[in-house]
mmCIF file of C-alpha atoms in Angstrom:
data_model
loop_
_atom_site.group_PDB
_atom_site.id
_atom_site.type_symbol
_atom_site.label_atom_id
_atom_site.label_comp_id
_atom_site.label_asym_id
_atom_site.label_seq_id
_atom_site.Cartn_x
_atom_site.Cartn_y
_atom_site.Cartn_z
ATOM 1 C CA MET D 1 -37.377 92.055 -98.022
ATOM 2 C CA ILE D 2 -37.035 88.675 -99.530
ATOM 3 C CA ILE D 3 -33.701 89.658 -100.362
ATOM 4 C CA ARG D 4 -32.881 90.594 -96.662
ATOM 5 C CA TRP D 5 -34.166 87.242 -95.315
ATOM 6 C CA LYS D 6 -31.651 85.757 -97.777
ATOM 7 C CA HIS D 7 -28.643 87.496 -96.433
ATOM 8 C CA LEU D 8 -29.414 86.739 -92.921
ATOM 9 C CA ILE D 9 -29.875 82.937 -93.655
ATOM 10 C CA VAL D 10 -26.348 83.365 -95.185
ATOM 11 C CA LEU D 11 -24.985 85.278 -92.374
ATOM 12 C CA VAL D 12 -26.096 82.885 -89.927
ATOM 13 C CA VAL D 13 -24.545 80.022 -91.835
ATOM 14 C CA LEU D 14 -21.297 81.615 -92.513
ATOM 15 C CA ALA D 15 -20.738 83.181 -89.072
ATOM 16 C CA PRO D 16 -19.905 79.700 -87.423
ATOM 17 C CA LEU D 17 -18.049 78.657 -90.317
ATOM 18 C CA LEU D 18 -16.051 81.513 -90.182
ATOM 19 C CA GLY D 19 -15.412 81.212 -86.502
ATOM 20 C CA LEU D 20 -14.148 77.470 -87.135
ATOM 21 C CA ALA D 21 -11.844 78.803 -89.696
ATOM 22 C CA VAL D 22 -10.129 81.444 -87.404
ATOM 23 C CA GLY D 23 -9.689 78.911 -84.511
ATOM 24 C CA TRP D 24 -8.334 76.045 -86.881
ATOM 25 C CA SER D 25 -6.052 78.762 -88.498
ATOM 26 C CA GLY D 26 -4.192 79.248 -84.965
ATOM 27 C CA LEU D 27 -4.316 83.121 -85.192
ATOM 28 C CA MET D 28 -6.160 83.493 -81.819
ATOM 29 C CA SER D 29 -3.429 83.293 -79.401
ATOM 30 C CA VAL D 30 -3.827 81.372 -75.938
ATOM 31 C CA ARG D 31 -0.748 82.833 -74.530
ATOM 32 C CA ALA D 32 -0.835 83.339 -70.969
ATOM 33 C CA SER D 33 2.166 85.764 -71.186
ATOM 34 C CA THR D 34 0.488 88.476 -73.284
ATOM 35 C CA GLY D 35 -2.741 88.659 -70.962
ATOM 36 C CA HIS D 36 -6.021 90.024 -71.969
ATOM 37 C CA TRP D 37 -7.509 92.715 -73.586
ATOM 38 C CA ALA D 38 -8.946 95.283 -71.234
ATOM 39 C CA VAL D 39 -12.303 94.804 -72.505
ATOM 40 C CA THR D 40 -12.040 91.132 -72.525
ATOM 41 C CA ASP D 41 -10.716 91.348 -68.645
ATOM 42 C CA TRP D 42 -13.850 93.074 -67.911
ATOM 43 C CA PHE D 43 -16.328 90.981 -69.756
ATOM 44 C CA LEU D 44 -15.023 87.568 -68.281
ATOM 45 C CA HIS D 45 -15.139 88.920 -64.946
ATOM 46 C CA TRP D 46 -18.274 90.277 -65.237
ATOM 47 C CA VAL D 47 -19.841 87.128 -66.657
ATOM 48 C CA MET D 48 -18.191 85.399 -63.776
ATOM 49 C CA ARG D 49 -19.902 87.840 -61.003
ATOM 50 C CA ASN D 50 -23.509 87.591 -62.778
ATOM 51 C CA SER D 51 -23.156 83.637 -62.730
ATOM 52 C CA VAL D 52 -22.408 83.485 -59.191
ATOM 53 C CA SER D 53 -24.767 86.026 -57.990
ATOM 54 C CA ALA D 54 -27.683 84.076 -60.157
ATOM 55 C CA ARG D 55 -26.692 80.882 -58.324
ATOM 56 C CA ALA D 56 -26.007 82.030 -54.923
ATOM 57 C CA VAL D 57 -28.892 80.922 -53.286
ATOM 58 C CA ALA D 58 -28.241 79.581 -49.872
ATOM 59 C CA THR D 59 -30.229 76.444 -48.966
ATOM 60 C CA GLY D 60 -30.308 73.978 -46.183
ATOM 61 C CA ASP D 61 -28.949 74.614 -42.661
ATOM 62 C CA VAL D 62 -26.569 77.614 -42.486
ATOM 63 C CA PRO D 63 -24.673 77.294 -39.637
ATOM 64 C CA PRO D 64 -23.590 80.412 -37.385
ATOM 65 C CA LEU D 65 -20.695 81.321 -39.230
ATOM 66 C CA ASN D 66 -19.204 82.927 -36.283
ATOM 67 C CA ASP D 67 -19.012 79.844 -34.408
ATOM 68 C CA PRO D 68 -14.887 79.269 -33.888
ATOM 69 C CA GLY D 69 -15.239 75.243 -34.226
ATOM 70 C CA LEU D 70 -15.785 75.815 -37.899
ATOM 71 C CA VAL D 71 -12.504 77.203 -38.628
ATOM 72 C CA PRO D 72 -9.337 75.012 -37.702
ATOM 73 C CA GLY D 73 -10.563 72.294 -40.038
ATOM 74 C CA ALA D 74 -11.103 74.746 -42.736
ATOM 75 C CA ALA D 75 -8.002 76.849 -42.092
ATOM 76 C CA GLY D 76 -5.995 73.590 -42.182
ATOM 77 C CA HIS D 77 -7.579 72.498 -45.582
ATOM 78 C CA PHE D 78 -6.669 75.993 -46.703
ATOM 79 C CA GLU D 79 -2.922 75.749 -46.503
ATOM 80 C CA THR D 80 -2.886 72.388 -48.124
ATOM 81 C CA GLY D 81 -5.077 73.015 -51.165
ATOM 82 C CA CYS D 82 -5.662 76.642 -51.388
ATOM 83 C CA ALA D 83 -2.405 78.547 -50.167
ATOM 84 C CA VAL D 84 -0.293 77.035 -52.809
ATOM 85 C CA CYS D 85 -2.289 79.191 -55.325
ATOM 86 C CA HIS D 86 -3.921 81.913 -53.163
ATOM 87 C CA GLY D 87 -1.158 82.605 -50.808
ATOM 88 C CA SER D 88 -1.902 83.237 -47.109
ATOM 89 C CA PRO D 89 -1.360 85.792 -44.244
ATOM 90 C CA ALA D 90 1.857 83.498 -43.668
ATOM 91 C CA GLN D 91 3.724 83.354 -47.094
ATOM 92 C CA PRO D 92 2.358 85.252 -50.467
ATOM 93 C CA ARG D 93 1.550 84.138 -53.806
ATOM 94 C CA PRO D 94 4.633 82.542 -55.675
ATOM 95 C CA ASP D 95 5.694 84.233 -58.646
ATOM 96 C CA SER D 96 4.842 81.164 -60.992
ATOM 97 C CA VAL D 97 1.188 81.464 -59.701
ATOM 98 C CA LEU D 98 0.956 85.339 -60.356
ATOM 99 C CA ALA D 99 2.024 84.228 -64.377
ATOM 100 C CA MET D 100 -1.296 82.451 -64.803
ATOM 101 C CA LEU D 101 -4.118 84.014 -66.894
ATOM 102 C CA PRO D 102 -6.058 84.867 -64.733
ATOM 103 C CA PRO D 103 -3.721 84.883 -61.879
ATOM 104 C CA PRO D 104 -5.703 83.448 -58.586
ATOM 105 C CA PRO D 105 -6.606 86.817 -56.428
ATOM 106 C CA ASP D 106 -5.398 87.294 -53.058
ATOM 107 C CA LEU D 107 -8.566 86.531 -50.602
ATOM 108 C CA LYS D 108 -7.609 89.040 -48.162
ATOM 109 C CA VAL D 109 -8.699 91.639 -50.776
ATOM 110 C CA VAL D 110 -11.662 90.145 -52.335
ATOM 111 C CA VAL D 111 -13.407 88.331 -49.851
ATOM 112 C CA PRO D 112 -15.169 91.245 -48.466
ATOM 113 C CA GLU D 113 -16.657 92.041 -52.275
ATOM 114 C CA TRP D 114 -18.806 88.951 -52.160
ATOM 115 C CA THR D 115 -21.739 87.455 -49.800
ATOM 116 C CA ASP D 116 -21.933 84.598 -47.511
ATOM 117 C CA ALA D 117 -24.115 82.921 -50.371
ATOM 118 C CA GLU D 118 -21.828 83.740 -53.186
ATOM 119 C CA LEU D 119 -18.866 82.559 -51.359
ATOM 120 C CA PHE D 120 -20.390 79.156 -50.642
ATOM 121 C CA GLU D 121 -21.039 79.312 -54.403
ATOM 122 C CA ILE D 122 -17.874 80.002 -55.465
ATOM 123 C CA VAL D 123 -16.352 77.182 -52.787
ATOM 124 C CA LYS D 124 -18.560 74.416 -53.889
ATOM 125 C CA HIS D 125 -18.802 74.777 -57.458
ATOM 126 C CA GLY D 126 -15.682 76.305 -58.391
ATOM 127 C CA VAL D 127 -15.182 78.612 -61.131
ATOM 128 C CA ARG D 128 -14.468 77.283 -64.901
ATOM 129 C CA PHE D 129 -11.654 78.648 -67.246
ATOM 130 C CA THR D 130 -9.608 79.895 -63.922
ATOM 131 C CA GLY D 131 -8.325 77.013 -62.592
ATOM 132 C CA MET D 132 -10.205 77.060 -59.283
ATOM 133 C CA PRO D 133 -11.534 73.766 -58.479
ATOM 134 C CA ALA D 134 -14.509 72.360 -57.161
ATOM 135 C CA TRP D 135 -14.913 71.045 -53.354
ATOM 136 C CA PRO D 136 -13.985 67.565 -53.604
ATOM 137 C CA VAL D 137 -17.026 66.250 -52.230
ATOM 138 C CA GLN D 138 -20.413 67.874 -53.197
ATOM 139 C CA SER D 139 -22.424 66.233 -50.924
ATOM 140 C CA ARG D 140 -20.474 67.831 -47.441
ATOM 141 C CA ASP D 141 -22.081 71.510 -47.622
ATOM 142 C CA ASP D 142 -21.108 71.394 -43.869
ATOM 143 C CA GLU D 143 -17.374 71.672 -44.763
ATOM 144 C CA VAL D 144 -18.164 74.016 -47.522
ATOM 145 C CA TRP D 145 -19.861 76.457 -45.006
ATOM 146 C CA SER D 146 -16.954 75.958 -42.429
ATOM 147 C CA MET D 147 -14.545 77.107 -45.536
ATOM 148 C CA VAL D 148 -16.794 80.521 -45.802
ATOM 149 C CA ALA D 149 -16.431 81.029 -42.144
ATOM 150 C CA PHE D 150 -12.933 80.628 -42.455
ATOM 151 C CA LEU D 151 -13.041 83.179 -45.102
ATOM 152 C CA ARG D 152 -14.671 85.858 -43.561
ATOM 153 C CA LYS D 153 -11.940 85.824 -41.016
ATOM 154 C CA LEU D 154 -8.930 85.555 -43.652
ATOM 155 C CA PRO D 155 -8.972 89.528 -44.002
ATOM 156 C CA ASP D 156 -8.059 90.055 -40.625
ATOM 157 C CA MET D 157 -5.748 87.890 -40.071
ATOM 158 C CA ASP D 158 -2.012 88.304 -39.611
ATOM 159 C CA ALA D 159 0.458 85.826 -39.714
ATOM 160 C CA GLN D 160 0.447 84.590 -36.102
ATOM 161 C CA ALA D 161 -3.361 84.289 -36.225
ATOM 162 C CA TYR D 162 -3.297 82.177 -39.597
ATOM 163 C CA ILE D 163 -0.630 79.793 -38.191
ATOM 164 C CA ARG D 164 -2.571 79.155 -34.654
ATOM 165 C CA ALA D 165 -5.500 78.834 -37.140
ATOM 166 C CA SER D 166 -4.196 76.643 -39.804
ATOM 167 C CA GLY D 167 -1.585 74.516 -37.408
ATOM 168 C CA LEU D 168 1.572 75.619 -39.065
ATOM 169 C CA HIS D 169 4.628 75.664 -36.992
ATOM 170 C CA GLY D 170 7.483 77.041 -36.904
ATOM 171 C CA LEU D 171 9.032 80.949 -37.116
ATOM 172 C CA GLY D 172 11.507 82.445 -39.392
ATOM 173 C CA HIS D 173 14.047 85.062 -38.650
ATOM 174 C CA ALA D 174 13.394 89.038 -38.469
ATOM 175 C CA GLY D 175 10.076 88.652 -37.957
ATOM 176 C CA GLU D 176 9.682 86.325 -41.420
ATOM 177 C CA VAL D 177 7.152 83.368 -40.929
ATOM 178 C CA SER D 178 8.737 80.088 -42.458
ATOM 179 C CA PRO D 179 5.994 77.406 -41.769
ATOM 180 C CA LEU D 180 6.602 73.804 -41.769
ATOM 181 C CA PRO D 181 4.702 71.270 -43.731
ATOM 182 C CA ILE D 182 1.085 70.765 -42.193
ATOM 183 C CA THR D 183 0.824 67.468 -40.313
ATOM 184 C CA CYS D 184 -2.138 65.643 -38.813
ATOM 185 C CA GLU D 185 -1.433 67.199 -35.157
ATOM 186 C CA SER D 186 -1.774 70.712 -37.134
ATOM 187 C CA CYS D 187 -5.473 69.539 -36.711
ATOM 188 C CA HIS D 188 -5.765 66.998 -34.162
ATOM 189 C CA ALA D 189 -3.450 67.904 -31.792
ATOM 190 C CA GLU D 190 -5.511 67.800 -28.110
ATOM 191 C CA ALA D 191 -4.584 71.030 -27.025
ATOM 192 C CA LYS D 192 -6.129 72.345 -29.980
ATOM 193 C CA LEU D 193 -9.253 70.853 -29.213
ATOM 194 C CA ASN D 194 -12.251 71.805 -27.292
ATOM 195 C CA ASP D 195 -15.778 70.581 -26.615
ATOM 196 C CA GLY D 196 -16.911 73.174 -29.627
ATOM 197 C CA SER D 197 -14.666 71.388 -32.061
ATOM 198 C CA ASP D 198 -16.002 69.904 -35.429
ATOM 199 C CA ILE D 199 -12.808 67.965 -35.276
ATOM 200 C CA PRO D 200 -12.481 64.804 -33.672
ATOM 201 C CA ARG D 201 -10.192 63.808 -30.866
ATOM 202 C CA LEU D 202 -8.191 60.794 -32.176
ATOM 203 C CA ALA D 203 -5.967 60.074 -29.213
ATOM 204 C CA GLY D 204 -7.060 56.499 -27.461
ATOM 205 C CA GLN D 205 -9.294 55.782 -30.492
ATOM 206 C CA SER D 206 -9.865 52.047 -31.204
ATOM 207 C CA GLU D 207 -7.061 51.348 -33.760
ATOM 208 C CA ALA D 208 -9.457 49.598 -35.871
ATOM 209 C CA TYR D 209 -11.616 52.589 -36.299
ATOM 210 C CA LEU D 210 -9.019 55.047 -36.999
ATOM 211 C CA LEU D 211 -7.446 52.391 -39.592
ATOM 212 C CA ASN D 212 -10.937 51.947 -41.405
ATOM 213 C CA SER D 213 -11.858 55.358 -41.285
ATOM 214 C CA LEU D 214 -8.483 56.481 -43.187
ATOM 215 C CA LYS D 215 -8.887 53.758 -45.580
ATOM 216 C CA ALA D 216 -12.565 55.085 -46.203
ATOM 217 C CA TYR D 217 -11.420 58.013 -47.067
ATOM 218 C CA ALA D 218 -8.532 57.027 -49.396
ATOM 219 C CA GLU D 219 -11.507 54.806 -51.094
ATOM 220 C CA LYS D 220 -13.881 57.738 -51.005
ATOM 221 C CA THR D 221 -16.336 55.709 -49.446
ATOM 222 C CA ARG D 222 -16.524 58.048 -46.388
ATOM 223 C CA PRO D 223 -17.366 61.494 -47.955
ATOM 224 C CA SER D 224 -15.058 64.269 -46.767
ATOM 225 C CA GLY D 225 -13.225 67.074 -49.055
ATOM 226 C CA ILE D 226 -11.049 67.745 -45.970
ATOM 227 C CA MET D 227 -9.944 64.437 -45.060
ATOM 228 C CA GLN D 228 -9.776 63.059 -48.597
ATOM 229 C CA VAL D 229 -7.262 65.526 -49.604
ATOM 230 C CA ALA D 230 -5.123 64.904 -46.313
ATOM 231 C CA VAL D 231 -5.120 61.254 -46.774
ATOM 232 C CA GLY D 232 -4.573 61.399 -50.376
ATOM 233 C CA ALA D 233 -1.070 62.698 -49.266
ATOM 234 C CA LEU D 234 -0.405 59.620 -47.452
ATOM 235 C CA SER D 235 0.511 56.315 -48.695
ATOM 236 C CA VAL D 236 -1.465 53.098 -48.200
ATOM 237 C CA GLU D 237 1.368 51.284 -46.400
ATOM 238 C CA GLY D 238 1.800 53.910 -43.844
ATOM 239 C CA LEU D 239 -2.203 53.908 -42.673
ATOM 240 C CA PRO D 240 -1.828 51.171 -40.018
ATOM 241 C CA LYS D 241 1.088 52.947 -38.598
ATOM 242 C CA LEU D 242 -1.014 56.551 -38.200
ATOM 243 C CA ALA D 243 -3.766 54.412 -36.793
ATOM 244 C CA ALA D 244 -1.441 52.891 -34.195
ATOM 245 C CA TYR D 245 -0.184 56.091 -33.210
ATOM 246 C CA TYR D 246 -3.159 57.574 -32.483
ATOM 247 C CA ALA D 247 -4.571 54.538 -30.543
ATOM 248 C CA ASN D 248 -1.900 54.462 -28.405
ATOM 249 C CA GLN D 249 -1.930 57.910 -27.285
ATOM 250 C CA THR D 250 -3.390 58.620 -23.852
ATOM 251 C CA PRO D 251 -6.154 61.619 -24.310
ATOM 252 C CA ALA D 252 -5.251 64.553 -22.611
ATOM 253 C CA ALA D 253 -6.889 65.545 -19.125
ATOM 254 C CA ARG D 254 -9.430 68.515 -19.833
ATOM 255 C CA ALA D 255 -11.872 70.563 -18.389
ATOM 256 C CA GLY D 256 -15.157 68.877 -18.436
ATOM 257 C CA ALA D 257 -17.709 70.453 -21.108
ATOM 258 C CA VAL D 258 -20.243 72.638 -19.468
ATOM 259 C CA HIS D 259 -23.649 71.516 -20.341
ATOM 260 C CA ASP D 260 -27.346 71.754 -19.115
ATOM 261 C CA PRO D 261 -27.573 68.728 -16.670
ATOM 262 C CA ILE D 262 -31.351 67.843 -17.736
ATOM 263 C CA LEU D 263 -30.106 68.178 -21.680
ATOM 264 C CA ILE D 264 -27.237 65.208 -20.314
ATOM 265 C CA GLU D 265 -29.872 63.295 -18.664
ATOM 266 C CA LYS D 266 -31.919 63.211 -21.249
ATOM 267 C CA GLY D 267 -29.133 61.999 -23.348
ATOM 268 C CA ARG D 268 -27.960 59.254 -20.628
ATOM 269 C CA ILE D 269 -31.501 57.647 -20.821
ATOM 270 C CA LEU D 270 -30.886 57.524 -24.899
ATOM 271 C CA ALA D 271 -27.773 56.153 -24.498
ATOM 272 C CA GLU D 272 -28.589 53.524 -21.904
ATOM 273 C CA GLN D 273 -32.206 52.570 -23.031
ATOM 274 C CA GLY D 274 -32.526 53.997 -26.598
ATOM 275 C CA ARG D 275 -36.357 54.781 -27.473
ATOM 276 C CA ARG D 276 -38.213 51.408 -28.215
ATOM 277 C CA ALA D 277 -41.039 53.270 -29.560
ATOM 278 C CA ASP D 278 -38.915 54.846 -32.125
ATOM 279 C CA LYS D 279 -36.996 51.778 -32.956
ATOM 280 C CA ILE D 280 -33.792 53.879 -31.404
ATOM 281 C CA PRO D 281 -31.182 51.436 -29.798
ATOM 282 C CA ALA D 282 -29.350 51.993 -26.868
ATOM 283 C CA CYS D 283 -25.825 53.651 -27.664
ATOM 284 C CA LEU D 284 -24.071 51.602 -25.195
ATOM 285 C CA SER D 285 -25.419 48.500 -26.460
ATOM 286 C CA CYS D 286 -22.385 48.783 -29.121
ATOM 287 C CA HIS D 287 -20.096 51.895 -27.782
ATOM 288 C CA ASP D 288 -17.840 51.888 -25.372
ATOM 289 C CA LYS D 289 -18.386 48.259 -24.172
ATOM 290 C CA ALA D 290 -15.459 46.370 -22.604
ATOM 291 C CA ASP D 291 -16.194 43.710 -25.287
ATOM 292 C CA ALA D 292 -17.415 46.054 -28.076
ATOM 293 C CA ASN D 293 -16.395 45.505 -31.601
ATOM 294 C CA PRO D 294 -13.126 47.019 -32.251
ATOM 295 C CA ALA D 295 -14.401 48.557 -35.413
ATOM 296 C CA TYR D 296 -16.925 50.755 -33.678
ATOM 297 C CA PRO D 297 -15.506 54.323 -32.379
ATOM 298 C CA LYS D 298 -15.181 55.201 -28.417
ATOM 299 C CA LEU D 299 -17.407 57.846 -27.837
ATOM 300 C CA SER D 300 -16.941 58.647 -24.164
ATOM 301 C CA GLY D 301 -15.096 62.282 -23.676
ATOM 302 C CA GLN D 302 -15.679 62.814 -27.799
ATOM 303 C CA ASN D 303 -16.169 66.455 -28.886
ATOM 304 C CA SER D 304 -19.770 67.424 -28.500
ATOM 305 C CA ALA D 305 -19.772 69.493 -31.909
ATOM 306 C CA TYR D 306 -18.121 66.721 -33.654
ATOM 307 C CA LEU D 307 -20.494 64.084 -32.535
ATOM 308 C CA GLN D 308 -23.419 66.162 -33.563
ATOM 309 C CA ASN D 309 -22.422 66.862 -36.931
ATOM 310 C CA GLN D 310 -21.762 63.136 -37.228
ATOM 311 C CA LEU D 311 -25.357 61.954 -36.236
ATOM 312 C CA ALA D 312 -26.386 64.498 -38.304
ATOM 313 C CA LEU D 313 -24.606 63.018 -41.485
ATOM 314 C CA PHE D 314 -25.810 59.577 -40.524
ATOM 315 C CA GLN D 315 -29.487 60.585 -40.454
ATOM 316 C CA SER D 316 -29.244 62.510 -43.923
ATOM 317 C CA GLY D 317 -27.214 59.520 -45.294
ATOM 318 C CA GLY D 318 -24.283 61.791 -46.042
ATOM 319 C CA ARG D 319 -21.747 59.579 -43.884
ATOM 320 C CA GLY D 320 -20.325 56.510 -45.399
ATOM 321 C CA GLY D 321 -17.354 54.990 -43.751
ATOM 322 C CA SER D 322 -16.679 50.766 -42.944
ATOM 323 C CA GLU D 323 -18.999 48.015 -43.531
ATOM 324 C CA TYR D 324 -20.983 48.844 -40.304
ATOM 325 C CA HIS D 325 -22.026 52.360 -41.143
ATOM 326 C CA HIS D 326 -25.097 51.311 -42.429
ATOM 327 C CA LEU D 327 -26.057 50.404 -38.643
ATOM 328 C CA MET D 328 -25.617 54.049 -37.422
ATOM 329 C CA SER D 329 -27.696 55.278 -40.347
ATOM 330 C CA GLY D 330 -30.484 53.103 -39.014
ATOM 331 C CA ALA D 331 -30.054 53.927 -35.623
ATOM 332 C CA ALA D 332 -29.938 58.088 -36.379
ATOM 333 C CA LYS D 333 -33.153 57.828 -38.573
ATOM 334 C CA GLU D 334 -35.651 58.610 -36.090
ATOM 335 C CA LEU D 335 -33.216 60.988 -33.597
ATOM 336 C CA THR D 336 -34.947 64.403 -33.351
ATOM 337 C CA ALA D 337 -32.276 67.379 -33.279
ATOM 338 C CA ASP D 338 -32.874 67.752 -29.205
ATOM 339 C CA ASP D 339 -31.898 63.931 -29.170
ATOM 340 C CA ILE D 340 -28.880 64.457 -30.882
ATOM 341 C CA SER D 341 -27.976 67.327 -28.679
ATOM 342 C CA ALA D 342 -29.012 65.117 -25.714
ATOM 343 C CA VAL D 343 -26.853 62.170 -26.797
ATOM 344 C CA ALA D 344 -23.852 64.321 -27.819
ATOM 345 C CA ALA D 345 -23.793 66.348 -24.423
ATOM 346 C CA TYR D 346 -24.061 62.867 -22.635
ATOM 347 C CA PHE D 347 -21.138 61.196 -24.193
ATOM 348 C CA SER D 348 -18.694 64.318 -24.318
ATOM 349 C CA ALA D 349 -19.579 64.732 -20.181
ATOM 350 C CA ARG D 350 -19.053 61.230 -19.934
#
């Protein structure tokens, strides 16, 4: 028995040394061109699936994933940040990507194999050793869920539906799609937005506010995985021109949002009077005044869904921005969910 224990101790000591020796020798190939053994490929995917499944526990508020307002922003981000590896209904994965090990999967095929919570886990945290990155901003679960909502629709999308969702423009010949590079208008075009959109209307917004927002995204003081990737592709020198462009646009006329008149009236009271008992200031004491600070955004006519989301972010502490963002964090602190809905309804219909 004593001899067996000695053998075991020697084995425990030698095994890692032998592993280091093999690694040092260079005998282990890391060539992507040779692929994995079938058993290695199976084992790695088995470990990955078990890891994702064990951690796929949905926490916090899960939005209704059938909400069409969640899709456009995520679709635009998919085109700029994901399609280069995974391909899209508008264009297949390039050969250079298919030569990766492992090659990024065709999501139209694999998405149905995962639950919503598992997709959330993968999108938010990424997958090691595959090139799949984590979501750029870990604090924005709302953006991750919007990507899950888009991925749920992806398997049923053809090229035309994908182009409409992502904002790509241009068609090729003989039925082939040849999309042009994505632009700000791919998401923010007035014609694409409605009251249920999480994407804000920019036309006619304050130039100072727009520039401060763009700088905040670029400097990562206003968290957004979608916008940080989008602004990251722009030059710092071009940001003032972009802010001026949208500030000088005239908001397009559109049908007024339909909301419960009682809800709008409640929002009007909060906007005009606030609620002194809860130290909630009147929204209109700062916003939409003739002499308002130009660094404050204009709220009238903004999408209700966007306003609700931003107020919720201010309330949770997840919304940064310019030097004034702390004022809104304090103002939103005591708002109830009903208050947020009412204020958003009032300004969207104003």
